């Protein structure tokens, strides 16, 4: 089942039918002891309704923080080493790729996150910007993965490449993250055969397309969660972007009005235009 947060309330799509859930707070939903069981029970006593109009769907986030993992795919390791070579930072990324401890960093507060069909931003002081399509975990306050959504970790590659210590500036700014359109609620892990697909359109023409399977994800999602929750708490739960394995060529940079389309099997397609 897929949970949507909309301006009309919360909807669940299950087996092709939609149900409106009588719960005002997304934070309360995330905090349920067993969200999948709660929603399954709720739709049994709720009549089906028309699907929510696409223009009413919001980012599936309230007071949750968004965190991200870096260098979790070989392609990302290769790209990070290349972009930071002149700054002497390439060795950092090689080390973190093979280390037991993952790279984890804060990405966004809820008010900075764009939803489906909402604009994302590129930094005005950046010259090389790309989207990073990522499987994103929804984690409840008890460190349990309760769902999956699509994430776009917008990144300024020239800023991070100049010095790895500039990563917060390359990654954290208004509308530098998009989530949605909905959350696949399930307690079982995503199959490793799951495909992530990226397509970037400019004036309706494809400028870049790429795909990768979760078999290429080096880190186990549950291990990432365990590290994230070490010595810190998330009373409203949190989201964790698990890293990207799709890297556009070095000659490509996003431009205003580019359309970014990210599709993940069984979750859907997240569409955003660059402001």
PDB file of C-alpha atoms in Angstrom:
ATOM      1  CA  UNK A   1       0.000   0.000   0.000  1.00  0.00           C
ATOM      2  CA  UNK A   2       1.070   3.570  -0.645  1.00  0.00           C
ATOM      3  CA  UNK A   3       0.386   6.453   1.749  1.00  0.00           C
ATOM      4  CA  UNK A   4      -0.114   9.953   0.353  1.00  0.00           C
ATOM      5  CA  UNK A   5      -0.145  13.237   2.224  1.00  0.00           C
ATOM      6  CA  UNK A   6      -2.386  15.787   0.499  1.00  0.00           C
ATOM      7  CA  UNK A   7      -4.038  19.127   1.165  1.00  0.00           C
ATOM      8  CA  UNK A   8      -7.275  17.118   1.571  1.00  0.00           C
ATOM      9  CA  UNK A   9      -5.851  14.738   4.183  1.00  0.00           C
ATOM     10  CA  UNK A  10      -4.133  11.363   4.084  1.00  0.00           C
ATOM     11  CA  UNK A  11      -4.970   8.756   1.447  1.00  0.00           C
ATOM     12  CA  UNK A  12      -3.960   5.135   1.080  1.00  0.00           C
ATOM     13  CA  UNK A  13      -3.819   3.351  -2.266  1.00  0.00           C
ATOM     14  CA  UNK A  14      -4.250  -0.413  -1.989  1.00  0.00           C
ATOM     15  CA  UNK A  15      -4.877  -2.839  -4.860  1.00  0.00           C
ATOM     16  CA  UNK A  16      -5.922  -0.010  -7.147  1.00  0.00           C
ATOM     17  CA  UNK A  17      -8.443   1.564  -4.748  1.00  0.00           C
ATOM     18  CA  UNK A  18      -8.043   4.701  -2.643  1.00  0.00           C
ATOM     19  CA  UNK A  19      -9.128   5.312   0.930  1.00  0.00           C
ATOM     20  CA  UNK A  20      -9.159   8.487   3.011  1.00  0.00           C
ATOM     21  CA  UNK A  21      -7.617   7.898   6.437  1.00  0.00           C
ATOM     22  CA  UNK A  22      -9.158   9.683   9.394  1.00  0.00           C
ATOM     23  CA  UNK A  23      -5.890  10.872  10.909  1.00  0.00           C
ATOM     24  CA  UNK A  24      -5.004  14.546  10.969  1.00  0.00           C
ATOM     25  CA  UNK A  25      -1.332  14.283  11.822  1.00  0.00           C
ATOM     26  CA  UNK A  26       1.371  12.719   9.669  1.00  0.00           C
ATOM     27  CA  UNK A  27       3.598  12.709  12.744  1.00  0.00           C
ATOM     28  CA  UNK A  28       1.024  10.551  14.560  1.00  0.00           C
ATOM     29  CA  UNK A  29       0.896   8.104  11.666  1.00  0.00           C
ATOM     30  CA  UNK A  30       4.681   7.696  11.659  1.00  0.00           C
ATOM     31  CA  UNK A  31       4.680   7.111  15.415  1.00  0.00           C
ATOM     32  CA  UNK A  32       2.219   4.182  15.303  1.00  0.00           C
ATOM     33  CA  UNK A  33       3.585   0.993  16.799  1.00  0.00           C
ATOM     34  CA  UNK A  34       2.762  -0.876  13.563  1.00  0.00           C
ATOM     35  CA  UNK A  35       1.754   1.524  10.796  1.00  0.00           C
ATOM     36  CA  UNK A  36       1.167  -1.183   8.209  1.00  0.00           C
ATOM     37  CA  UNK A  37      -1.238  -3.037  10.504  1.00  0.00           C
ATOM     38  CA  UNK A  38      -2.996   0.213  11.454  1.00  0.00           C
ATOM     39  CA  UNK A  39      -3.579   1.223   7.837  1.00  0.00           C
ATOM     40  CA  UNK A  40      -4.659  -2.283   6.846  1.00  0.00           C
ATOM     41  CA  UNK A  41      -7.261  -2.236   9.606  1.00  0.00           C
ATOM     42  CA  UNK A  42      -8.384   1.302   8.769  1.00  0.00           C
ATOM     43  CA  UNK A  43      -9.121   0.650   5.099  1.00  0.00           C
ATOM     44  CA  UNK A  44     -11.221  -2.420   5.924  1.00  0.00           C
ATOM     45  CA  UNK A  45     -13.838  -0.156   7.513  1.00  0.00           C
ATOM     46  CA  UNK A  46     -13.446   2.759   5.091  1.00  0.00           C
ATOM     47  CA  UNK A  47     -15.266   3.096   1.750  1.00  0.00           C
ATOM     48  CA  UNK A  48     -13.191   3.601  -1.380  1.00  0.00           C
ATOM     49  CA  UNK A  49     -13.017   7.158  -2.719  1.00  0.00           C
ATOM     50  CA  UNK A  50     -11.702   8.786  -5.920  1.00  0.00           C
ATOM     51  CA  UNK A  51      -7.924   9.232  -6.019  1.00  0.00           C
ATOM     52  CA  UNK A  52      -6.602  12.592  -4.835  1.00  0.00           C
ATOM     53  CA  UNK A  53      -5.960  15.043  -7.699  1.00  0.00           C
ATOM     54  CA  UNK A  54      -2.229  15.180  -8.523  1.00  0.00           C
ATOM     55  CA  UNK A  55      -2.063  18.912  -7.751  1.00  0.00           C
ATOM     56  CA  UNK A  56      -3.145  18.257  -4.148  1.00  0.00           C
ATOM     57  CA  UNK A  57      -0.349  15.825  -3.271  1.00  0.00           C
ATOM     58  CA  UNK A  58       2.229  17.218  -0.829  1.00  0.00           C
ATOM     59  CA  UNK A  59       5.675  16.089   0.198  1.00  0.00           C
ATOM     60  CA  UNK A  60       5.162  13.140   2.582  1.00  0.00           C
ATOM     61  CA  UNK A  61       6.856  14.837   5.516  1.00  0.00           C
ATOM     62  CA  UNK A  62       5.931  16.925   8.548  1.00  0.00           C
ATOM     63  CA  UNK A  63       8.348  17.367  11.468  1.00  0.00           C
ATOM     64  CA  UNK A  64      10.733  14.617  10.370  1.00  0.00           C
ATOM     65  CA  UNK A  65      14.356  15.406   9.608  1.00  0.00           C
ATOM     66  CA  UNK A  66      15.912  14.214   6.354  1.00  0.00           C
ATOM     67  CA  UNK A  67      19.380  12.672   6.533  1.00  0.00           C
ATOM     68  CA  UNK A  68      21.490  11.187   3.772  1.00  0.00           C
ATOM     69  CA  UNK A  69      24.160   8.552   3.246  1.00  0.00           C
ATOM     70  CA  UNK A  70      27.026   9.190   0.848  1.00  0.00           C
ATOM     71  CA  UNK A  71      29.297   7.058  -1.312  1.00  0.00           C
ATOM     72  CA  UNK A  72      27.143   3.936  -1.022  1.00  0.00           C
ATOM     73  CA  UNK A  73      27.483   2.969  -4.698  1.00  0.00           C
ATOM     74  CA  UNK A  74      30.698   2.382  -6.634  1.00  0.00           C
ATOM     75  CA  UNK A  75      29.618   4.931  -9.263  1.00  0.00           C
ATOM     76  CA  UNK A  76      29.319   7.580  -6.559  1.00  0.00           C
ATOM     77  CA  UNK A  77      32.761   6.717  -5.193  1.00  0.00           C
ATOM     78  CA  UNK A  78      34.275   7.068  -8.664  1.00  0.00           C
ATOM     79  CA  UNK A  79      32.567  10.411  -9.329  1.00  0.00           C
ATOM     80  CA  UNK A  80      33.469  11.893  -5.940  1.00  0.00           C
ATOM     81  CA  UNK A  81      37.122  10.921  -6.346  1.00  0.00           C
ATOM     82  CA  UNK A  82      37.264  12.483  -9.818  1.00  0.00           C
ATOM     83  CA  UNK A  83      35.572  15.753  -8.869  1.00  0.00           C
ATOM     84  CA  UNK A  84      37.774  16.336  -5.804  1.00  0.00           C
ATOM     85  CA  UNK A  85      41.077  15.158  -7.256  1.00  0.00           C
ATOM     86  CA  UNK A  86      42.533  18.650  -7.689  1.00  0.00           C
ATOM     87  CA  UNK A  87      41.565  19.532  -4.104  1.00  0.00           C
ATOM     88  CA  UNK A  88      43.315  16.471  -2.712  1.00  0.00           C
ATOM     89  CA  UNK A  89      40.093  15.013  -1.343  1.00  0.00           C
ATOM     90  CA  UNK A  90      39.796  11.917  -3.500  1.00  0.00           C
ATOM     91  CA  UNK A  91      41.282   9.615  -0.892  1.00  0.00           C
ATOM     92  CA  UNK A  92      38.505  10.589   1.546  1.00  0.00           C
ATOM     93  CA  UNK A  93      35.836   9.017  -0.641  1.00  0.00           C
ATOM     94  CA  UNK A  94      37.817   5.860  -1.316  1.00  0.00           C
ATOM     95  CA  UNK A  95      38.243   5.383   2.424  1.00  0.00           C
ATOM     96  CA  UNK A  96      34.601   5.949   3.319  1.00  0.00           C
ATOM     97  CA  UNK A  97      33.426   3.579   0.577  1.00  0.00           C
ATOM     98  CA  UNK A  98      35.370   0.692   2.107  1.00  0.00           C
ATOM     99  CA  UNK A  99      35.084   1.689   5.787  1.00  0.00           C
ATOM    100  CA  UNK A 100      32.778   0.007   8.263  1.00  0.00           C
ATOM    101  CA  UNK A 101      31.332   3.380   9.329  1.00  0.00           C
ATOM    102  CA  UNK A 102      29.187   5.036   6.626  1.00  0.00           C
ATOM    103  CA  UNK A 103      29.102   8.699   5.658  1.00  0.00           C
ATOM    104  CA  UNK A 104      25.917  10.229   7.102  1.00  0.00           C
ATOM    105  CA  UNK A 105      24.933  13.892   6.957  1.00  0.00           C
ATOM    106  CA  UNK A 106      21.951  16.117   7.652  1.00  0.00           C
ATOM    107  CA  UNK A 107      20.092  17.026   4.462  1.00  0.00           C
ATOM    108  CA  UNK A 108      16.892  18.968   5.196  1.00  0.00           C
ATOM    109  CA  UNK A 109      14.213  20.025   7.619  1.00  0.00           C
ATOM    110  CA  UNK A 110      10.654  19.489   6.474  1.00  0.00           C
ATOM    111  CA  UNK A 111      10.072  23.082   5.392  1.00  0.00           C
ATOM    112  CA  UNK A 112      12.960  22.864   2.892  1.00  0.00           C
ATOM    113  CA  UNK A 113      11.590  19.753   1.149  1.00  0.00           C
ATOM    114  CA  UNK A 114       9.734  19.896  -2.169  1.00  0.00           C
ATOM    115  CA  UNK A 115       6.911  17.531  -2.993  1.00  0.00           C
ATOM    116  CA  UNK A 116       5.859  16.048  -6.329  1.00  0.00           C
ATOM    117  CA  UNK A 117       5.409  18.571  -9.151  1.00  0.00           C
ATOM    118  CA  UNK A 118       6.923  21.295  -6.966  1.00  0.00           C
ATOM    119  CA  UNK A 119      10.124  23.135  -7.913  1.00  0.00           C
ATOM    120  CA  UNK A 120      13.595  22.188  -6.748  1.00  0.00           C
ATOM    121  CA  UNK A 121      16.483  24.644  -6.670  1.00  0.00           C
ATOM    122  CA  UNK A 122      20.082  24.877  -7.807  1.00  0.00           C
ATOM    123  CA  UNK A 123      22.433  27.142  -5.885  1.00  0.00           C
ATOM    124  CA  UNK A 124      23.070  30.546  -7.419  1.00  0.00           C
ATOM    125  CA  UNK A 125      26.768  30.300  -6.546  1.00  0.00           C
ATOM    126  CA  UNK A 126      27.191  26.845  -8.126  1.00  0.00           C
ATOM    127  CA  UNK A 127      28.239  26.089 -11.688  1.00  0.00           C
ATOM    128  CA  UNK A 128      27.822  22.296 -11.699  1.00  0.00           C
ATOM    129  CA  UNK A 129      24.547  20.970 -10.274  1.00  0.00           C
ATOM    130  CA  UNK A 130      22.959  17.540 -10.608  1.00  0.00           C
ATOM    131  CA  UNK A 131      20.047  15.571  -9.169  1.00  0.00           C
ATOM    132  CA  UNK A 132      20.782  12.433  -7.178  1.00  0.00           C
ATOM    133  CA  UNK A 133      17.950   9.852  -7.352  1.00  0.00           C
ATOM    134  CA  UNK A 134      17.812   7.753  -4.195  1.00  0.00           C
ATOM    135  CA  UNK A 135      15.741   5.121  -2.476  1.00  0.00           C
ATOM    136  CA  UNK A 136      14.631   6.817   0.738  1.00  0.00           C
ATOM    137  CA  UNK A 137      13.726   5.120   4.004  1.00  0.00           C
ATOM    138  CA  UNK A 138      10.982   6.264   6.357  1.00  0.00           C
ATOM    139  CA  UNK A 139      12.047   5.307   9.881  1.00  0.00           C
ATOM    140  CA  UNK A 140       9.828   5.515  12.953  1.00  0.00           C
ATOM    141  CA  UNK A 141      11.007   6.838  16.346  1.00  0.00           C
ATOM    142  CA  UNK A 142      11.980   3.298  17.380  1.00  0.00           C
ATOM    143  CA  UNK A 143      14.522   2.965  14.539  1.00  0.00           C
ATOM    144  CA  UNK A 144      12.299   0.661  12.508  1.00  0.00           C
ATOM    145  CA  UNK A 145      12.062   1.048   8.723  1.00  0.00           C
ATOM    146  CA  UNK A 146       8.334   1.367   8.025  1.00  0.00           C
ATOM    147  CA  UNK A 147       8.275   2.571   4.440  1.00  0.00           C
ATOM    148  CA  UNK A 148      10.068   3.650   1.304  1.00  0.00           C
ATOM    149  CA  UNK A 149       9.786   6.659  -0.963  1.00  0.00           C
ATOM    150  CA  UNK A 150      11.696   8.405  -3.746  1.00  0.00           C
ATOM    151  CA  UNK A 151      14.246  11.066  -2.876  1.00  0.00           C
ATOM    152  CA  UNK A 152      16.119  13.642  -4.927  1.00  0.00           C
ATOM    153  CA  UNK A 153      19.293  14.803  -3.187  1.00  0.00           C
ATOM    154  CA  UNK A 154      20.150  17.908  -5.228  1.00  0.00           C
ATOM    155  CA  UNK A 155      23.894  18.467  -5.225  1.00  0.00           C
ATOM    156  CA  UNK A 156      26.377  21.180  -6.247  1.00  0.00           C
ATOM    157  CA  UNK A 157      29.277  19.066  -7.441  1.00  0.00           C
ATOM    158  CA  UNK A 158      31.675  21.944  -8.023  1.00  0.00           C
ATOM    159  CA  UNK A 159      31.293  23.185  -4.445  1.00  0.00           C
ATOM    160  CA  UNK A 160      31.830  19.787  -2.834  1.00  0.00           C
ATOM    161  CA  UNK A 161      34.615  19.029  -5.312  1.00  0.00           C
ATOM    162  CA  UNK A 162      36.502  22.188  -4.339  1.00  0.00           C
ATOM    163  CA  UNK A 163      36.788  20.911  -0.769  1.00  0.00           C
ATOM    164  CA  UNK A 164      34.980  17.990   0.935  1.00  0.00           C
ATOM    165  CA  UNK A 165      34.414  20.251   3.959  1.00  0.00           C
ATOM    166  CA  UNK A 166      32.054  22.308   1.809  1.00  0.00           C
ATOM    167  CA  UNK A 167      29.606  19.396   1.639  1.00  0.00           C
ATOM    168  CA  UNK A 168      26.938  21.105   3.824  1.00  0.00           C
ATOM    169  CA  UNK A 169      26.892  24.073   1.441  1.00  0.00           C
ATOM    170  CA  UNK A 170      26.758  21.793  -1.590  1.00  0.00           C
ATOM    171  CA  UNK A 171      23.884  19.801  -0.137  1.00  0.00           C
ATOM    172  CA  UNK A 172      21.812  21.879   2.286  1.00  0.00           C
ATOM    173  CA  UNK A 173      19.774  24.826   1.036  1.00  0.00           C
ATOM    174  CA  UNK A 174      16.122  25.654   0.328  1.00  0.00           C
ATOM    175  CA  UNK A 175      14.426  23.100  -1.948  1.00  0.00           C
ATOM    176  CA  UNK A 176      17.585  21.037  -2.236  1.00  0.00           C
ATOM    177  CA  UNK A 177      15.574  17.902  -1.481  1.00  0.00           C
ATOM    178  CA  UNK A 178      12.408  16.423  -2.940  1.00  0.00           C
ATOM    179  CA  UNK A 179      10.402  13.466  -1.637  1.00  0.00           C
ATOM    180  CA  UNK A 180       7.376  11.604  -2.918  1.00  0.00           C
ATOM    181  CA  UNK A 181       4.957  11.161  -4.404  1.00  0.00           C
ATOM    182  CA  UNK A 182       3.896   8.678  -1.729  1.00  0.00           C
ATOM    183  CA  UNK A 183       5.357   6.208   0.749  1.00  0.00           C
ATOM    184  CA  UNK A 184       5.306   2.491   0.092  1.00  0.00           C
ATOM    185  CA  UNK A 185       4.345   1.107   3.497  1.00  0.00           C
ATOM    186  CA  UNK A 186       5.871  -2.297   4.119  1.00  0.00           C
ATOM    187  CA  UNK A 187       7.913  -3.956   6.816  1.00  0.00           C
ATOM    188  CA  UNK A 188       9.906  -6.195   4.466  1.00  0.00           C
ATOM    189  CA  UNK A 189      13.046  -4.925   2.696  1.00  0.00           C
ATOM    190  CA  UNK A 190      12.868  -3.748  -0.889  1.00  0.00           C
ATOM    191  CA  UNK A 191      13.963  -6.498  -3.313  1.00  0.00           C
ATOM    192  CA  UNK A 192      17.544  -6.069  -4.481  1.00  0.00           C
ATOM    193  CA  UNK A 193      16.241  -6.353  -8.047  1.00  0.00           C
ATOM    194  CA  UNK A 194      14.405  -3.018  -7.583  1.00  0.00           C
ATOM    195  CA  UNK A 195      15.337  -0.540 -10.310  1.00  0.00           C
ATOM    196  CA  UNK A 196      15.898   3.207  -9.874  1.00  0.00           C
ATOM    197  CA  UNK A 197      15.546   5.224 -13.075  1.00  0.00           C
ATOM    198  CA  UNK A 198      16.412   8.874 -13.791  1.00  0.00           C
ATOM    199  CA  UNK A 199      15.403  10.944 -16.810  1.00  0.00           C
ATOM    200  CA  UNK A 200      16.234  14.636 -17.214  1.00  0.00           C
ATOM    201  CA  UNK A 201      14.273  16.568 -19.823  1.00  0.00           C
ATOM    202  CA  UNK A 202      15.072  19.970 -21.299  1.00  0.00           C
ATOM    203  CA  UNK A 203      12.404  21.584 -23.484  1.00  0.00           C
ATOM    204  CA  UNK A 204      10.766  18.173 -23.672  1.00  0.00           C
ATOM    205  CA  UNK A 205      13.922  16.426 -24.927  1.00  0.00           C
ATOM    206  CA  UNK A 206      15.847  13.869 -22.898  1.00  0.00           C
ATOM    207  CA  UNK A 207      19.263  15.190 -21.839  1.00  0.00           C
ATOM    208  CA  UNK A 208      20.264  12.268 -19.659  1.00  0.00           C
ATOM    209  CA  UNK A 209      18.836   8.923 -18.692  1.00  0.00           C
ATOM    210  CA  UNK A 210      20.207   6.259 -16.381  1.00  0.00           C
ATOM    211  CA  UNK A 211      19.183   3.268 -14.288  1.00  0.00           C
ATOM    212  CA  UNK A 212      20.616   1.174 -11.492  1.00  0.00           C
ATOM    213  CA  UNK A 213      19.444  -1.754  -9.380  1.00  0.00           C
ATOM    214  CA  UNK A 214      19.615  -2.015  -5.598  1.00  0.00           C
ATOM    215  CA  UNK A 215      22.028  -4.908  -6.061  1.00  0.00           C
ATOM    216  CA  UNK A 216      24.647  -2.160  -6.523  1.00  0.00           C
ATOM    217  CA  UNK A 217      23.930  -0.599  -3.104  1.00  0.00           C
ATOM    218  CA  UNK A 218      26.974  -1.442  -0.971  1.00  0.00           C
ATOM    219  CA  UNK A 219      25.436  -0.636   2.420  1.00  0.00           C
ATOM    220  CA  UNK A 220      22.637  -2.593   4.045  1.00  0.00           C
ATOM    221  CA  UNK A 221      19.790  -0.125   4.772  1.00  0.00           C
ATOM    222  CA  UNK A 222      19.306  -1.471   8.293  1.00  0.00           C
ATOM    223  CA  UNK A 223      22.991  -0.927   9.020  1.00  0.00           C
ATOM    224  CA  UNK A 224      22.663   2.704   7.885  1.00  0.00           C
ATOM    225  CA  UNK A 225      19.719   3.139  10.256  1.00  0.00           C
ATOM    226  CA  UNK A 226      21.683   1.630  13.144  1.00  0.00           C
ATOM    227  CA  UNK A 227      24.507   4.129  12.663  1.00  0.00           C
ATOM    228  CA  UNK A 228      22.071   7.041  12.244  1.00  0.00           C
ATOM    229  CA  UNK A 229      20.349   6.296  15.543  1.00  0.00           C
ATOM    230  CA  UNK A 230      23.556   5.941  17.537  1.00  0.00           C
ATOM    231  CA  UNK A 231      23.407   8.475  20.367  1.00  0.00           C
ATOM    232  CA  UNK A 232      20.660  10.575  18.789  1.00  0.00           C
ATOM    233  CA  UNK A 233      16.896  10.384  18.845  1.00  0.00           C
ATOM    234  CA  UNK A 234      14.155  11.255  16.370  1.00  0.00           C
ATOM    235  CA  UNK A 235      10.876  11.779  18.269  1.00  0.00           C
ATOM    236  CA  UNK A 236       8.931  12.166  14.997  1.00  0.00           C
ATOM    237  CA  UNK A 237      10.913   9.597  13.062  1.00  0.00           C
ATOM    238  CA  UNK A 238      13.081  10.585  10.103  1.00  0.00           C
ATOM    239  CA  UNK A 239      13.906   9.967   6.466  1.00  0.00           C
ATOM    240  CA  UNK A 240      17.209   8.588   5.221  1.00  0.00           C
ATOM    241  CA  UNK A 241      18.375   8.964   1.615  1.00  0.00           C
ATOM    242  CA  UNK A 242      20.462   5.873   0.893  1.00  0.00           C
ATOM    243  CA  UNK A 243      22.801   7.309  -1.746  1.00  0.00           C
ATOM    244  CA  UNK A 244      22.912   7.430  -5.516  1.00  0.00           C
ATOM    245  CA  UNK A 245      24.423   5.191  -8.132  1.00  0.00           C
ATOM    246  CA  UNK A 246      23.313   7.260 -11.126  1.00  0.00           C
ATOM    247  CA  UNK A 247      25.780  10.021 -12.021  1.00  0.00           C
ATOM    248  CA  UNK A 248      25.340  12.238 -15.107  1.00  0.00           C
ATOM    249  CA  UNK A 249      28.499  12.920 -17.132  1.00  0.00           C
ATOM    250  CA  UNK A 250      30.868  15.644 -15.991  1.00  0.00           C
ATOM    251  CA  UNK A 251      29.809  17.783 -18.959  1.00  0.00           C
ATOM    252  CA  UNK A 252      26.205  17.964 -17.732  1.00  0.00           C
ATOM    253  CA  UNK A 253      24.739  20.535 -15.350  1.00  0.00           C
ATOM    254  CA  UNK A 254      21.116  21.309 -14.567  1.00  0.00           C
ATOM    255  CA  UNK A 255      19.476  24.431 -15.949  1.00  0.00           C
ATOM    256  CA  UNK A 256      16.363  26.351 -14.972  1.00  0.00           C
ATOM    257  CA  UNK A 257      13.166  24.652 -16.184  1.00  0.00           C
ATOM    258  CA  UNK A 258      14.774  21.232 -16.600  1.00  0.00           C
ATOM    259  CA  UNK A 259      12.355  18.466 -15.627  1.00  0.00           C
ATOM    260  CA  UNK A 260      13.684  15.723 -13.340  1.00  0.00           C
ATOM    261  CA  UNK A 261      11.818  12.397 -13.364  1.00  0.00           C
ATOM    262  CA  UNK A 262      12.818   9.682 -10.887  1.00  0.00           C
ATOM    263  CA  UNK A 263      11.052   6.311 -10.943  1.00  0.00           C
ATOM    264  CA  UNK A 264      11.472   3.453  -8.486  1.00  0.00           C
ATOM    265  CA  UNK A 265       9.736   0.120  -8.993  1.00  0.00           C
ATOM    266  CA  UNK A 266       6.495  -0.275  -6.984  1.00  0.00           C
ATOM    267  CA  UNK A 267       6.731   3.269  -5.546  1.00  0.00           C
ATOM    268  CA  UNK A 268       6.007   5.497  -8.532  1.00  0.00           C
ATOM    269  CA  UNK A 269       7.546   8.529 -10.225  1.00  0.00           C
ATOM    270  CA  UNK A 270       8.702  11.765  -8.605  1.00  0.00           C
ATOM    271  CA  UNK A 271       8.613  14.731 -10.986  1.00  0.00           C
ATOM    272  CA  UNK A 272      10.162  18.139 -10.237  1.00  0.00           C
ATOM    273  CA  UNK A 273      11.116  21.130 -12.346  1.00  0.00           C
ATOM    274  CA  UNK A 274      14.208  23.176 -11.633  1.00  0.00           C
ATOM    275  CA  UNK A 275      13.216  26.684 -10.550  1.00  0.00           C
TER     276      UNK A 275
END
